[in-house]
mmCIF file of C-alpha atoms in Angstrom:
data_model
loop_
_atom_site.group_PDB
_atom_site.id
_atom_site.type_symbol
_atom_site.label_atom_id
_atom_site.label_comp_id
_atom_site.label_asym_id
_atom_site.label_seq_id
_atom_site.Cartn_x
_atom_site.Cartn_y
_atom_site.Cartn_z
ATOM 1 C CA MET R 27 96.147 39.158 -135.563
ATOM 2 C CA ARG R 28 96.806 42.130 -133.312
ATOM 3 C CA PRO R 29 93.349 43.716 -133.725
ATOM 4 C CA THR R 30 91.856 40.386 -132.667
ATOM 5 C CA LEU R 31 93.940 40.133 -129.512
ATOM 6 C CA LYS R 32 93.053 43.687 -128.623
ATOM 7 C CA ARG R 33 89.362 42.962 -129.073
ATOM 8 C CA ASP R 34 89.622 39.874 -126.890
ATOM 9 C CA ARG R 35 91.329 41.799 -124.159
ATOM 10 C CA THR R 36 88.635 44.418 -124.302
ATOM 11 C CA ILE R 37 85.932 41.723 -123.987
ATOM 12 C CA ARG R 38 87.664 40.070 -121.044
ATOM 13 C CA ALA R 39 88.090 43.429 -119.334
ATOM 14 C CA GLY R 40 84.419 44.188 -119.802
ATOM 15 C CA ILE R 41 83.480 40.826 -118.319
ATOM 16 C CA ARG R 42 85.688 41.365 -115.281
ATOM 17 C CA GLN R 43 84.186 44.810 -114.780
ATOM 18 C CA ARG R 44 80.626 43.514 -114.947
ATOM 19 C CA VAL R 45 81.431 40.702 -112.505
ATOM 20 C CA ARG R 46 83.048 43.236 -110.147
ATOM 21 C CA ARG R 47 79.997 45.492 -110.294
ATOM 22 C CA ARG R 48 77.697 42.561 -109.712
ATOM 23 C CA GLN R 49 79.641 41.495 -106.660
ATOM 24 C CA GLN R 50 79.558 45.077 -105.300
ATOM 25 C CA GLY R 51 75.808 45.212 -105.837
ATOM 26 C CA ARG R 52 75.330 42.094 -103.729
ATOM 27 C CA ASN R 53 76.988 43.808 -100.803
ATOM 28 C CA ARG R 54 74.611 46.780 -100.908
ATOM 29 C CA GLN R 55 70.959 47.118 -99.802
ATOM 30 C CA PRO R 56 68.288 47.955 -102.368
ATOM 31 C CA GLY R 57 68.828 51.540 -103.454
ATOM 32 C CA GLY R 58 72.554 51.243 -102.950
ATOM 33 C CA VAL R 59 72.610 52.285 -99.285
ATOM 34 C CA GLY R 60 74.956 50.365 -96.990
ATOM 35 C CA PRO R 61 75.960 46.671 -96.930
ATOM 36 C CA VAL R 62 73.560 43.839 -96.603
ATOM 37 C CA GLU R 63 73.882 40.735 -94.404
ATOM 38 C CA ASP R 64 75.989 37.921 -95.702
ATOM 39 C CA PRO R 65 73.789 35.183 -97.251
ATOM 40 C CA CYS R 66 75.728 32.545 -95.320
ATOM 41 C CA HIS R 67 74.960 34.449 -92.082
ATOM 42 C CA GLN R 68 71.258 34.515 -93.037
ATOM 43 C CA LEU R 69 71.321 30.740 -93.549
ATOM 44 C CA VAL R 70 72.901 30.218 -90.139
ATOM 45 C CA GLN R 71 70.192 32.359 -88.526
ATOM 46 C CA ARG R 72 67.437 30.344 -90.216
ATOM 47 C CA GLU R 73 68.970 27.117 -88.966
ATOM 48 C CA HIS R 74 69.204 28.532 -85.434
ATOM 49 C CA ALA R 75 65.530 29.448 -85.605
ATOM 50 C CA LYS R 76 64.663 25.917 -86.628
ATOM 51 C CA VAL R 77 66.626 24.531 -83.704
ATOM 52 C CA GLY R 78 64.836 26.995 -81.384
ATOM 53 C CA ASN R 79 61.501 25.732 -82.619
ATOM 54 C CA LEU R 80 62.561 22.187 -81.983
ATOM 55 C CA HIS R 81 63.498 23.129 -78.402
ATOM 56 C CA ASP R 82 60.052 24.734 -77.915
ATOM 57 C CA ARG R 83 58.332 21.661 -79.275
ATOM 58 C CA HIS R 84 60.347 19.411 -77.048
ATOM 59 C CA ARG R 85 59.478 21.521 -74.026
ATOM 60 C CA ASP R 86 55.737 21.489 -74.910
ATOM 61 C CA GLY R 87 55.960 17.788 -75.647
ATOM 62 C CA GLY R 88 57.397 17.232 -72.216
ATOM 63 C CA ARG R 89 54.482 19.082 -70.651
ATOM 64 C CA LEU R 90 52.055 16.914 -72.660
ATOM 65 C CA GLU R 91 53.932 13.775 -71.588
ATOM 66 C CA GLU R 92 53.698 14.901 -67.968
ATOM 67 C CA LEU R 93 49.974 15.465 -68.377
ATOM 68 C CA ASP R 94 49.538 12.009 -69.942
ATOM 69 C CA ASP R 95 51.489 10.491 -67.070
ATOM 70 C CA ARG R 96 49.123 12.162 -64.529
ATOM 71 C CA ARG R 97 46.069 10.960 -66.448
ATOM 72 C CA GLY R 98 47.473 7.432 -66.659
ATOM 73 C CA GLU R 99 48.190 7.367 -62.946
ATOM 74 C CA ALA R 100 44.632 8.529 -62.112
ATOM 75 C CA PHE R 101 43.201 5.860 -64.452
ATOM 76 C CA ARG R 102 45.318 3.178 -62.812
ATOM 77 C CA GLU R 103 44.174 4.250 -59.328
ATOM 78 C CA CYS R 104 40.518 4.205 -60.429
ATOM 79 C CA ARG R 105 40.932 0.764 -62.052
ATOM 80 C CA PHE R 106 42.663 -0.575 -58.943
ATOM 81 C CA GLU R 107 39.782 0.668 -56.769
ATOM 82 C CA GLN R 108 37.235 -1.092 -59.033
ATOM 83 C CA LEU R 109 39.181 -4.335 -58.878
ATOM 84 C CA ARG R 110 39.483 -4.073 -55.118
ATOM 85 C CA GLN R 111 35.702 -3.611 -54.773
ATOM 86 C CA ARG R 112 35.076 -6.619 -56.984
ATOM 87 C CA LEU R 113 37.454 -8.758 -54.958
ATOM 88 C CA ARG R 114 35.728 -7.641 -51.731
ATOM 89 C CA ALA R 115 32.333 -8.540 -53.194
ATOM 90 C CA SER R 116 33.618 -11.917 -54.364
ATOM 91 C CA VAL R 117 34.853 -12.705 -50.832
ATOM 92 C CA GLN R 118 31.689 -11.443 -49.230
ATOM 93 C CA TYR R 119 29.443 -13.559 -51.487
ATOM 94 C CA GLY R 120 31.679 -16.558 -51.623
ATOM 95 C CA TRP R 121 32.545 -16.259 -55.273
ATOM 96 C CA PRO R 122 36.178 -17.347 -55.898
ATOM 97 C CA PRO R 123 37.659 -14.591 -58.090
ATOM 98 C CA ASN R 124 39.930 -17.046 -59.931
ATOM 99 C CA ARG R 125 37.036 -19.157 -61.199
ATOM 100 C CA LEU R 126 34.416 -18.156 -63.780
ATOM 101 C CA ILE R 127 30.837 -19.064 -63.014
ATOM 102 C CA ASN R 128 29.052 -21.368 -65.472
ATOM 103 C CA TRP R 129 26.067 -19.173 -65.945
ATOM 104 C CA SER R 130 24.159 -21.778 -67.993
ATOM 105 C CA GLN R 131 23.871 -23.750 -64.734
ATOM 106 C CA ALA R 132 23.317 -20.764 -62.424
ATOM 107 C CA VAL R 133 20.443 -20.826 -60.032
ATOM 108 C CA GLN R 134 18.423 -17.702 -59.239
ATOM 109 C CA ASP R 135 16.523 -17.538 -55.944
ATOM 110 C CA PRO R 136 12.859 -17.550 -57.100
ATOM 111 C CA ASP R 137 11.958 -15.140 -54.271
ATOM 112 C CA LYS R 138 14.402 -12.512 -55.531
ATOM 113 C CA LEU R 139 12.219 -11.124 -58.339
ATOM 114 C CA ASN R 140 13.236 -7.482 -57.911
ATOM 115 C CA ASP R 141 16.580 -5.760 -58.357
ATOM 116 C CA GLU R 142 17.914 -4.603 -54.986
ATOM 117 C CA THR R 143 21.479 -3.891 -56.192
ATOM 118 C CA THR R 144 23.049 -0.459 -56.730
ATOM 119 C CA TYR R 145 22.070 -0.731 -60.411
ATOM 120 C CA GLN R 146 18.248 -0.525 -60.511
ATOM 121 C CA ARG R 147 18.183 1.446 -63.749
ATOM 122 C CA CYS R 148 16.026 -0.852 -65.860
ATOM 123 C CA PHE R 149 13.223 1.201 -67.453
ATOM 124 C CA ALA R 150 10.564 -1.283 -66.485
ATOM 125 C CA CYS R 151 11.672 -2.356 -62.956
ATOM 126 C CA GLY R 152 14.519 -0.116 -61.847
ATOM 127 C CA HIS R 153 13.515 1.933 -58.831
ATOM 128 C CA ARG R 154 16.434 4.287 -59.311
ATOM 129 C CA ASN R 155 15.241 5.177 -62.816
ATOM 130 C CA GLU R 156 13.169 8.337 -62.359
ATOM 131 C CA SER R 157 11.687 8.003 -65.859
ATOM 132 C CA GLY R 158 10.862 4.273 -65.524
ATOM 133 C CA LEU R 159 7.785 2.307 -64.490
ATOM 134 C CA LYS R 160 9.346 0.964 -61.276
ATOM 135 C CA LEU R 161 7.377 -2.292 -61.426
ATOM 136 C CA THR R 162 7.559 -4.438 -58.295
ATOM 137 C CA PHE R 163 7.058 -8.160 -58.907
ATOM 138 C CA ARG R 164 5.670 -10.880 -56.618
ATOM 139 C CA ARG R 165 4.919 -14.582 -57.010
ATOM 140 C CA ASP R 166 1.333 -15.772 -57.175
ATOM 141 C CA GLY R 167 1.469 -19.553 -57.552
ATOM 142 C CA GLU R 168 3.010 -20.194 -60.977
ATOM 143 C CA ARG R 169 2.537 -16.588 -62.070
ATOM 144 C CA ILE R 170 4.613 -13.458 -61.769
ATOM 145 C CA VAL R 171 2.409 -10.474 -60.949
ATOM 146 C CA ALA R 172 2.850 -6.703 -60.671
ATOM 147 C CA ASP R 173 0.437 -3.840 -60.143
ATOM 148 C CA TYR R 174 0.889 -0.427 -61.743
ATOM 149 C CA THR R 175 -1.033 2.841 -61.952
ATOM 150 C CA PRO R 176 -0.026 4.621 -65.183
ATOM 151 C CA ALA R 177 1.474 8.096 -65.007
ATOM 152 C CA GLU R 178 0.017 10.904 -67.167
ATOM 153 C CA ARG R 179 3.295 11.325 -69.008
ATOM 154 C CA TYR R 180 2.900 7.853 -70.534
ATOM 155 C CA GLN R 181 -0.383 8.493 -72.316
ATOM 156 C CA GLY R 182 -0.782 8.277 -76.078
ATOM 157 C CA PHE R 183 -4.200 9.582 -76.920
ATOM 158 C CA PRO R 184 -5.694 11.792 -74.182
ATOM 159 C CA GLY R 185 -6.418 9.631 -71.090
ATOM 160 C CA VAL R 186 -5.168 6.446 -72.767
ATOM 161 C CA LEU R 187 -1.958 4.649 -71.872
ATOM 162 C CA HIS R 188 0.466 4.328 -74.758
ATOM 163 C CA GLY R 189 0.624 0.847 -76.258
ATOM 164 C CA GLY R 190 4.390 0.786 -75.889
ATOM 165 C CA ILE R 191 4.138 0.973 -72.132
ATOM 166 C CA LEU R 192 1.699 -1.979 -72.136
ATOM 167 C CA ALA R 193 4.215 -3.854 -74.275
ATOM 168 C CA THR R 194 7.006 -3.025 -71.771
ATOM 169 C CA MET R 195 4.915 -4.274 -68.862
ATOM 170 C CA LEU R 196 4.174 -7.572 -70.620
ATOM 171 C CA ASP R 197 7.745 -8.040 -71.817
ATOM 172 C CA GLU R 198 9.311 -7.531 -68.389
ATOM 173 C CA THR R 199 6.737 -9.599 -66.488
ATOM 174 C CA MET R 200 6.661 -12.541 -68.901
ATOM 175 C CA GLY R 201 10.496 -12.608 -69.026
ATOM 176 C CA ARG R 202 10.623 -12.638 -65.218
ATOM 177 C CA THR R 203 8.874 -16.064 -65.276
ATOM 178 C CA GLY R 204 12.373 -17.534 -65.784
ATOM 179 C CA ALA R 205 12.884 -17.138 -62.076
ATOM 180 C CA LEU R 206 10.364 -19.945 -61.549
ATOM 181 C CA ARG R 207 12.728 -22.290 -63.416
ATOM 182 C CA GLN R 208 16.016 -20.763 -62.141
ATOM 183 C CA GLU R 209 16.782 -19.030 -65.444
ATOM 184 C CA TRP R 210 17.784 -15.524 -66.466
ATOM 185 C CA LEU R 211 16.118 -14.657 -69.748
ATOM 186 C CA ILE R 212 16.126 -12.136 -72.616
ATOM 187 C CA THR R 213 13.267 -11.665 -75.133
ATOM 188 C CA GLY R 214 13.435 -13.532 -78.420
ATOM 189 C CA LYS R 215 9.895 -12.838 -79.707
ATOM 190 C CA LEU R 216 6.834 -11.012 -78.384
ATOM 191 C CA ASP R 217 3.357 -11.018 -79.981
ATOM 192 C CA ILE R 218 0.741 -8.684 -78.476
ATOM 193 C CA ARG R 219 -2.962 -8.298 -79.057
ATOM 194 C CA TYR R 220 -4.522 -5.112 -77.713
ATOM 195 C CA ARG R 221 -8.120 -5.652 -76.624
ATOM 196 C CA ARG R 222 -9.212 -2.385 -75.111
ATOM 197 C CA PRO R 223 -7.816 1.097 -74.358
ATOM 198 C CA ALA R 224 -5.962 1.181 -71.069
ATOM 199 C CA PRO R 225 -6.913 4.151 -68.838
ATOM 200 C CA ILE R 226 -4.211 6.169 -67.150
ATOM 201 C CA ASP R 227 -6.274 6.927 -64.024
ATOM 202 C CA GLN R 228 -6.859 3.365 -62.829
ATOM 203 C CA PRO R 229 -4.522 0.736 -61.340
ATOM 204 C CA LEU R 230 -3.619 -2.102 -63.694
ATOM 205 C CA ARG R 231 -2.372 -5.639 -63.080
ATOM 206 C CA VAL R 232 0.081 -7.447 -65.313
ATOM 207 C CA TRP R 233 0.868 -11.131 -65.049
ATOM 208 C CA GLY R 234 2.953 -13.694 -66.844
ATOM 209 C CA GLU R 235 3.334 -17.466 -66.668
ATOM 210 C CA ILE R 236 5.201 -20.266 -68.446
ATOM 211 C CA ALA R 237 3.276 -21.994 -71.266
ATOM 212 C CA ARG R 238 6.009 -24.364 -72.469
ATOM 213 C CA GLU R 239 9.600 -25.195 -71.699
ATOM 214 C CA ARG R 240 12.169 -26.263 -74.283
ATOM 215 C CA ASN R 241 15.912 -26.532 -74.521
ATOM 216 C CA GLY R 242 17.398 -23.090 -73.943
ATOM 217 C CA ALA R 243 14.077 -21.232 -74.206
ATOM 218 C CA ILE R 244 10.756 -20.673 -72.472
ATOM 219 C CA ASP R 245 7.371 -19.844 -74.120
ATOM 220 C CA ALA R 246 5.359 -17.562 -71.834
ATOM 221 C CA VAL R 247 1.902 -15.957 -71.914
ATOM 222 C CA GLY R 248 0.686 -12.893 -70.094
ATOM 223 C CA ALA R 249 -1.922 -10.151 -69.909
ATOM 224 C CA VAL R 250 -2.625 -6.679 -68.600
ATOM 225 C CA GLU R 251 -5.982 -6.360 -66.850
ATOM 226 C CA LEU R 252 -8.072 -3.972 -64.852
ATOM 227 C CA MET R 253 -8.476 -4.943 -61.227
ATOM 228 C CA ASP R 254 -11.870 -6.496 -62.072
ATOM 229 C CA GLY R 255 -10.263 -8.904 -64.501
ATOM 230 C CA THR R 256 -11.105 -7.050 -67.756
ATOM 231 C CA VAL R 257 -8.397 -7.864 -70.269
ATOM 232 C CA LEU R 258 -6.748 -4.830 -71.920
ATOM 233 C CA ALA R 259 -3.920 -6.627 -73.697
ATOM 234 C CA GLU R 260 -2.602 -10.140 -73.929
ATOM 235 C CA ALA R 261 0.641 -11.563 -75.265
ATOM 236 C CA ARG R 262 2.674 -14.662 -76.087
ATOM 237 C CA GLY R 263 6.411 -14.669 -76.299
ATOM 238 C CA MET R 264 9.614 -16.705 -76.518
ATOM 239 C CA PHE R 265 12.380 -15.956 -74.016
ATOM 240 C CA LEU R 266 15.993 -17.163 -74.258
ATOM 241 C CA ARG R 267 18.680 -17.781 -71.708
ATOM 242 C CA LEU R 268 20.977 -14.832 -71.091
ATOM 243 C CA PRO R 269 24.350 -15.338 -72.803
ATOM 244 C CA ASP R 270 27.214 -16.205 -70.428
ATOM 245 C CA SER R 271 29.256 -13.257 -71.748
ATOM 246 C CA LEU R 272 26.531 -10.734 -70.981
ATOM 247 C CA THR R 273 25.821 -12.169 -67.529
ATOM 248 C CA THR R 274 29.543 -12.234 -66.599
ATOM 249 C CA ALA R 275 29.931 -8.667 -67.791
ATOM 250 C CA THR R 276 26.914 -7.574 -65.699
ATOM 251 C CA VAL R 277 28.281 -9.130 -62.579
ATOM 252 C CA GLY R 278 31.725 -7.736 -63.313
ATOM 253 C CA GLN R 279 30.281 -4.219 -63.387
ATOM 254 C CA TYR R 280 27.827 -4.722 -60.517
ATOM 255 C CA PRO R 281 29.183 -7.430 -58.179
ATOM 256 C CA GLU R 282 26.037 -7.406 -56.046
ATOM 257 C CA PHE R 283 24.300 -9.426 -58.724
ATOM 258 C CA ILE R 284 26.318 -12.363 -57.444
ATOM 259 C CA ASN R 285 23.725 -12.640 -54.727
ATOM 260 C CA TYR R 286 21.134 -13.427 -57.354
ATOM 261 C CA TRP R 287 22.946 -16.505 -58.670
ATOM 262 C CA ARG R 288 24.552 -19.506 -57.009
ATOM 263 C CA THR R 289 26.634 -22.393 -58.392
#
């Protein structure tokens, strides 16, 4: 029994010695030189670093919020100025701002065939569009007419006007016939027959007139001719009333268009 107790004591003493050495090793740097930092202290330092990062993020977030506030204020001022201009236009042209216009019953002045607003960016008729055709329309009896001398940049084959430009001229002029019936139209269908090459060095005349009226649409015909009456291209198309939503949006963006309709 005694040898067994002695062996157990020896084992316990060895365990205590190994534990003591292990604890001593934890308090020394690699290589056994000097003490190392307490692990608990390291944990506290890491947590402090996290808190510092949170403070930095909060500070940067505050700067971003301040920048967002400035942008929001600038946007509100710009929006207010837009609304103020619209209200001024509505008073000037007698359009009550608290009442929506029924555009399906709107009346366009037949003599106002050309855009004289600040928009004027239509490719066919906008005089502020430097790349456009800048067509100017006039009324000739029951026809809408415009004269145009093609620019060299619109040629297809050398010396020949591109067919797409002829199509644009016909589309815009035939659609403008809606002014004769107090309508504002968009193109539903357009069929073109090209008769002869159109030269780029001679003035051309394009015309359009109403062929048939029906509920919500107009059938129109038109042609592009030389000044001597030689037909270069002719077309037939169907044109639909402009949707109320699009018309209202247009006037909302460019209030001067109010002068082109009356209730």
